[in-house]
Coordinates of C-alpha atoms and ligand atoms in Angstrom, one line a residue:
M177 CA -1.9 19.0 -6.9
Q178 CA 0.1 16.9 -5.4
T179 CA 1.7 16.9 -1.8
A180 CA 5.0 17.5 -1.1
G181 CA 7.1 14.6 0.3
S182 CA 10.7 13.8 1.9
I183 CA 13.4 12.3 -0.1
G184 CA 13.9 8.8 0.3
V185 CA 17.5 7.2 1.3
F186 CA 17.5 3.8 0.6
D187 CA 20.3 1.1 1.6
S188 CA 20.1 -2.6 2.7
G189 CA 21.1 -1.8 6.2
Y190 CA 23.4 1.0 7.4
G191 CA 25.5 1.7 4.7
G192 CA 23.2 4.3 3.2
L193 CA 23.9 6.7 6.4
T194 CA 27.5 7.6 5.0
V195 CA 25.7 8.8 2.3
L196 CA 22.9 10.8 3.8
K197 CA 25.2 12.0 6.3
E198 CA 26.8 14.0 3.3
I199 CA 23.8 14.6 1.4
V200 CA 22.6 16.4 4.6
K201 CA 25.3 18.5 4.9
K202 CA 25.4 19.7 1.3
L203 CA 21.1 20.1 1.3
P204 CA 19.8 20.1 4.5
Q205 CA 16.8 22.4 4.0
Y206 CA 14.8 19.3 2.7
N207 CA 13.1 16.4 4.4
Y208 CA 14.9 13.0 4.2
I209 CA 13.6 9.5 5.3
Y210 CA 16.4 6.9 5.8
L211 CA 15.2 3.1 5.4
G212 CA 17.8 0.4 5.9
D213 CA 16.2 -3.3 5.1
N214 CA 18.4 -4.6 8.2
A215 CA 16.3 -7.8 8.4
R216 CA 17.0 -9.1 5.2
S217 CA 20.5 -7.4 4.6
P218 CA 23.2 -8.2 3.8
Y219 CA 22.3 -7.9 0.2
G220 CA 25.7 -8.6 -1.5
N221 CA 25.4 -12.1 -1.9
R222 CA 22.0 -12.6 -3.2
S223 CA 20.4 -13.0 -6.5
F224 CA 19.3 -10.6 -9.0
E225 CA 15.8 -11.4 -8.8
T226 CA 15.7 -11.6 -5.0
V227 CA 18.0 -8.1 -4.8
H228 CA 15.2 -6.6 -7.4
Q229 CA 12.4 -8.0 -5.4
Y230 CA 13.3 -6.7 -2.0
T231 CA 14.4 -3.0 -3.5
K232 CA 11.3 -2.6 -4.9
E233 CA 9.0 -3.8 -2.2
C234 CA 11.2 -1.0 -0.6
V235 CA 10.9 1.7 -3.0
E236 CA 7.2 1.2 -2.8
W237 CA 6.9 1.4 1.0
F238 CA 9.0 5.2 0.1
F239 CA 6.2 6.2 -2.1
N240 CA 3.4 5.0 0.4
Q241 CA 5.3 7.7 2.9
G242 CA 4.5 10.5 0.3
C243 CA 8.2 10.2 -1.0
H244 CA 8.4 11.2 -5.1
L245 CA 12.3 11.1 -5.0
V246 CA 14.2 7.9 -3.9
I247 CA 17.7 7.3 -3.7
L248 CA 19.5 4.0 -3.8
A249 CA 22.3 4.6 -1.6
C250 CA 23.2 1.1 -1.9
N251 CA 25.5 -0.3 -4.5
T252 CA 24.5 -3.8 -5.1
A253 CA 20.6 -2.3 -5.3
S254 CA 21.7 0.4 -8.0
A255 CA 23.5 -2.6 -9.8
K256 CA 20.8 -5.4 -9.7
A257 CA 17.9 -3.4 -9.7
L258 CA 17.5 0.3 -10.5
R259 CA 17.5 -0.1 -14.6
T260 CA 14.6 -2.6 -14.2
I261 CA 12.7 -0.1 -11.8
Q262 CA 13.4 2.7 -13.9
Q263 CA 12.5 1.2 -17.3
N264 CA 9.9 -1.0 -16.5
Y265 CA 8.1 -0.6 -13.1
L266 CA 7.9 3.1 -12.6
P267 CA 6.5 3.7 -16.0
I268 CA 3.7 1.6 -15.4
H269 CA 3.2 2.3 -11.8
H270 CA 4.7 5.4 -10.8
P271 CA 5.2 7.5 -14.0
N272 CA 5.9 10.7 -11.7
K273 CA 8.0 9.4 -9.4
R274 CA 11.8 9.3 -9.8
V275 CA 14.3 6.7 -8.6
L276 CA 17.8 7.2 -8.8
G277 CA 20.9 5.3 -7.6
V278 CA 24.8 5.8 -6.9
I279 CA 26.6 4.3 -9.7
R280 CA 26.3 6.5 -12.5
P281 CA 27.0 9.7 -10.4
T282 CA 30.5 8.1 -9.4
T283 CA 30.9 6.9 -13.0
E284 CA 30.3 10.1 -14.5
V285 CA 33.4 11.8 -12.2
I286 CA 35.8 8.4 -11.7
G287 CA 38.2 8.9 -13.9
N288 CA 39.3 12.2 -13.4
F289 CA 41.2 11.2 -10.4
T290 CA 43.3 8.6 -12.3
K291 CA 46.8 9.7 -13.8
S292 CA 47.7 5.8 -14.5
N293 CA 44.4 5.3 -15.9
H294 CA 43.9 2.3 -13.7
I295 CA 41.4 2.1 -11.1
G296 CA 40.9 -0.7 -8.6
V297 CA 36.7 -1.1 -7.4
L298 CA 35.9 -2.8 -4.1
A299 CA 32.4 -3.7 -3.9
T300 CA 29.7 -6.3 -3.2
T301 CA 29.9 -10.0 -4.9
G302 CA 26.9 -9.2 -6.5
T303 CA 28.0 -5.5 -7.6
V304 CA 30.9 -7.2 -9.6
Q305 CA 29.1 -10.0 -11.1
S306 CA 26.8 -7.3 -12.7
N307 CA 30.0 -5.4 -13.9
S308 CA 28.2 -1.9 -13.5
Y309 CA 31.5 -0.2 -12.8
P310 CA 33.8 -1.2 -15.7
I311 CA 30.3 -1.1 -18.5
E312 CA 29.5 2.7 -17.0
I313 CA 32.9 4.0 -16.3
N314 CA 34.0 3.1 -19.9
K315 CA 31.1 5.0 -21.4
F316 CA 32.7 8.2 -19.6
F317 CA 36.2 7.1 -19.7
P318 CA 36.9 5.1 -22.5
N319 CA 40.7 4.8 -21.8
V320 CA 40.4 3.7 -18.2
I321 CA 41.0 0.2 -17.2
V322 CA 39.0 -1.4 -14.3
H323 CA 40.2 -3.8 -11.9
Q324 CA 37.0 -5.2 -9.8
Q325 CA 37.8 -7.0 -6.6
A326 CA 34.8 -8.6 -4.4
C327 CA 35.4 -8.2 -0.8
P328 CA 32.3 -10.3 0.8
M329 CA 34.0 -10.2 4.3
W330 CA 34.0 -6.4 4.6
V331 CA 29.8 -6.1 4.9
P332 CA 29.4 -8.8 7.3
L333 CA 32.5 -7.2 9.6
I334 CA 30.7 -3.9 9.9
E335 CA 27.1 -5.0 10.2
N336 CA 28.7 -7.1 13.2
N337 CA 30.9 -4.0 14.7
E338 CA 33.8 -6.2 14.3
H339 CA 35.3 -3.6 12.0
N340 CA 37.6 -1.8 14.1
K341 CA 39.0 -4.8 15.9
K342 CA 42.1 -6.5 14.8
G343 CA 40.8 -9.5 13.7
A344 CA 39.0 -7.4 10.4
D345 CA 42.7 -6.6 9.5
F346 CA 43.2 -10.3 8.0
F347 CA 40.1 -9.5 5.4
V348 CA 41.3 -6.1 4.6
K349 CA 44.9 -7.0 3.7
E350 CA 43.3 -10.2 1.8
Y351 CA 41.3 -8.4 -0.3
I352 CA 44.2 -5.0 -1.1
D353 CA 46.5 -7.6 -1.8
A354 CA 44.6 -9.3 -4.4
M355 CA 43.6 -6.0 -6.1
D356 CA 47.0 -5.2 -6.1
K357 CA 48.0 -8.1 -7.5
Q358 CA 45.4 -7.5 -10.9
N359 CA 47.8 -4.5 -11.7
P360 CA 50.5 -2.7 -9.6
N361 CA 50.1 0.7 -11.6
I362 CA 46.5 0.7 -10.3
D363 CA 46.5 4.7 -8.5
T364 CA 43.0 4.9 -7.4
V365 CA 40.7 2.9 -5.4
L366 CA 37.0 3.1 -5.4
L367 CA 35.3 2.1 -2.1
A368 CA 31.9 1.2 -4.4
C369 CA 30.1 0.2 -1.3
T370 CA 28.8 2.6 1.2
H371 CA 29.6 0.4 4.1
Y372 CA 33.2 0.4 3.4
P373 CA 33.7 4.0 4.5
L374 CA 33.8 2.4 8.0
L375 CA 37.0 0.5 6.9
L376 CA 38.8 3.5 5.5
N377 CA 41.6 3.9 7.8
K378 CA 42.7 0.4 7.5
I379 CA 41.9 0.2 3.9
K380 CA 44.6 3.1 3.7
E381 CA 47.3 1.1 6.3
Y382 CA 47.3 -2.0 3.3
T383 CA 47.3 0.0 0.1
P384 CA 50.3 1.3 -1.2
I385 CA 51.3 5.1 -0.2
G386 CA 49.9 7.6 -2.8
T387 CA 47.0 5.4 -3.8
K388 CA 43.9 7.8 -3.9
I389 CA 41.0 6.1 -2.3
I390 CA 37.5 7.6 -3.1
T391 CA 34.3 7.2 -1.3
Q392 CA 30.8 7.9 -2.8
G393 CA 29.4 10.3 -0.2
E394 CA 30.2 13.9 -1.3
I395 CA 29.9 12.5 -5.0
V396 CA 26.2 11.3 -4.7
A397 CA 25.5 14.6 -2.6
N398 CA 26.7 16.8 -5.6
S399 CA 25.2 14.7 -8.2
L400 CA 21.7 15.2 -6.0
K401 CA 22.0 18.9 -5.7
D402 CA 22.4 19.0 -9.5
Y403 CA 19.1 16.7 -10.6
L404 CA 17.3 18.8 -8.0
Q405 CA 18.6 22.2 -9.8
R406 CA 17.9 20.7 -13.4
H407 CA 14.6 19.1 -12.5
Q408 CA 12.4 21.7 -11.0
E409 CA 9.5 19.7 -11.1
I410 CA 10.8 17.3 -8.7
E411 CA 12.4 19.8 -6.4
A412 CA 9.3 21.7 -5.8
L413 CA 7.9 18.1 -4.6
C414 CA 10.7 18.1 -1.9
S415 CA 9.3 18.7 1.6
K416 CA 12.0 21.8 3.0
R417 CA 11.4 21.6 6.6
F418 CA 15.2 20.4 7.7
E419 CA 13.4 16.9 9.3
R420 CA 14.9 13.7 9.2
D421 CA 12.8 10.2 9.9
F422 CA 14.9 6.9 10.0
Y423 CA 13.0 3.7 9.6
T424 CA 14.6 0.2 9.5
T425 CA 12.9 -3.4 9.2
D426 CA 14.3 -4.5 11.6
S427 CA 15.6 -4.1 15.5
T428 CA 15.0 -0.3 16.3
D429 CA 17.3 -0.8 19.2
D430 CA 19.9 -2.5 17.5
F431 CA 19.6 -0.2 14.9
D432 CA 19.9 2.9 16.6
K433 CA 22.8 1.4 18.7
H434 CA 24.9 0.9 15.6
A435 CA 23.8 3.5 13.2
T436 CA 25.4 6.3 15.2
V437 CA 28.9 4.8 14.0
F438 CA 27.6 5.4 10.4
Y439 CA 26.2 9.1 10.9
G440 CA 27.8 10.5 13.4
E441 CA 24.6 11.6 15.0
T442 CA 22.3 9.7 17.5
I443 CA 19.7 8.2 15.8
A444 CA 15.9 7.4 16.9
S445 CA 14.5 4.6 14.8
K446 CA 11.0 3.7 14.1
L447 CA 10.2 0.4 12.5
A448 CA 9.0 -0.1 8.8
R449 CA 6.4 -2.7 7.8
V450 CA 7.6 -3.5 4.3
Ligands
LIG112 N1 25.9 -0.9 1.2 C1 25.3 -1.8 0.2 C2 26.3 -1.4 -0.8 O1 26.4 -0.1 -1.1 C3 25.7 -3.5 0.5 C4 25.7 -4.1 1.5 C5 25.0 -5.3 1.2 O2 25.7 -6.3 1.1 O3 23.7 -5.4 1.9 O4 26.5 -2.4 -2.2

């Protein structure tokens, strides 16, 4: 008989908190453990091998905390590490545990938002290079044309709390203009990085009027709800005491200061030794 555990939610840093916030709104009854690998973030410009290794270590950490289900609330980790973890690592080391990502739930629905069949995907360099979004979107929506734009300066701006300042406008405009140049018919823009909702107001300012801007939090929350309904064996292993625990691999003081902006509530984090 296995003991129930919290649902793990992982990000390289703070971004996954924008996803956790929506998950908690939809499914408040479960216990959640959040881990931000702040000491090693950003992941967005690191190699496949490095992102895979870091993500695997963090997943192992969640399992040691008693989690049976872990959500990679990070597009870069989902793009570069999830498949290998699901296909090669879990079957050998943890056949009864589950790790899910944010790309599949997003690509299942994103095509429903566009009328022009041109979607812009704003993401980290790593996510863009992996080509995961065009490949996965076209499985569900073969007529949709995906235009990817890497935005390497956005995560550093957000992680350094510079995203609301005037200087951020330069890089927001720069990448939005570059995306628009790829195709003027883009009518739907996906923020395919869990940090980017923090830049939403500025992104709206520079995208053509009428463009739909899609964030992932609610999409991932709906998909998790559906997953737990379909997988009762996993659902039964998720503790339901409305508890939340927050961990970071770096300074807890820094985490607590920054995290409120992403999560919308005060947080008291603990140090994780991954
Ligand atoms: N939040 C992560 C994502 O969704 C990226 C942050 C990073 O570069 O570490 O891709």
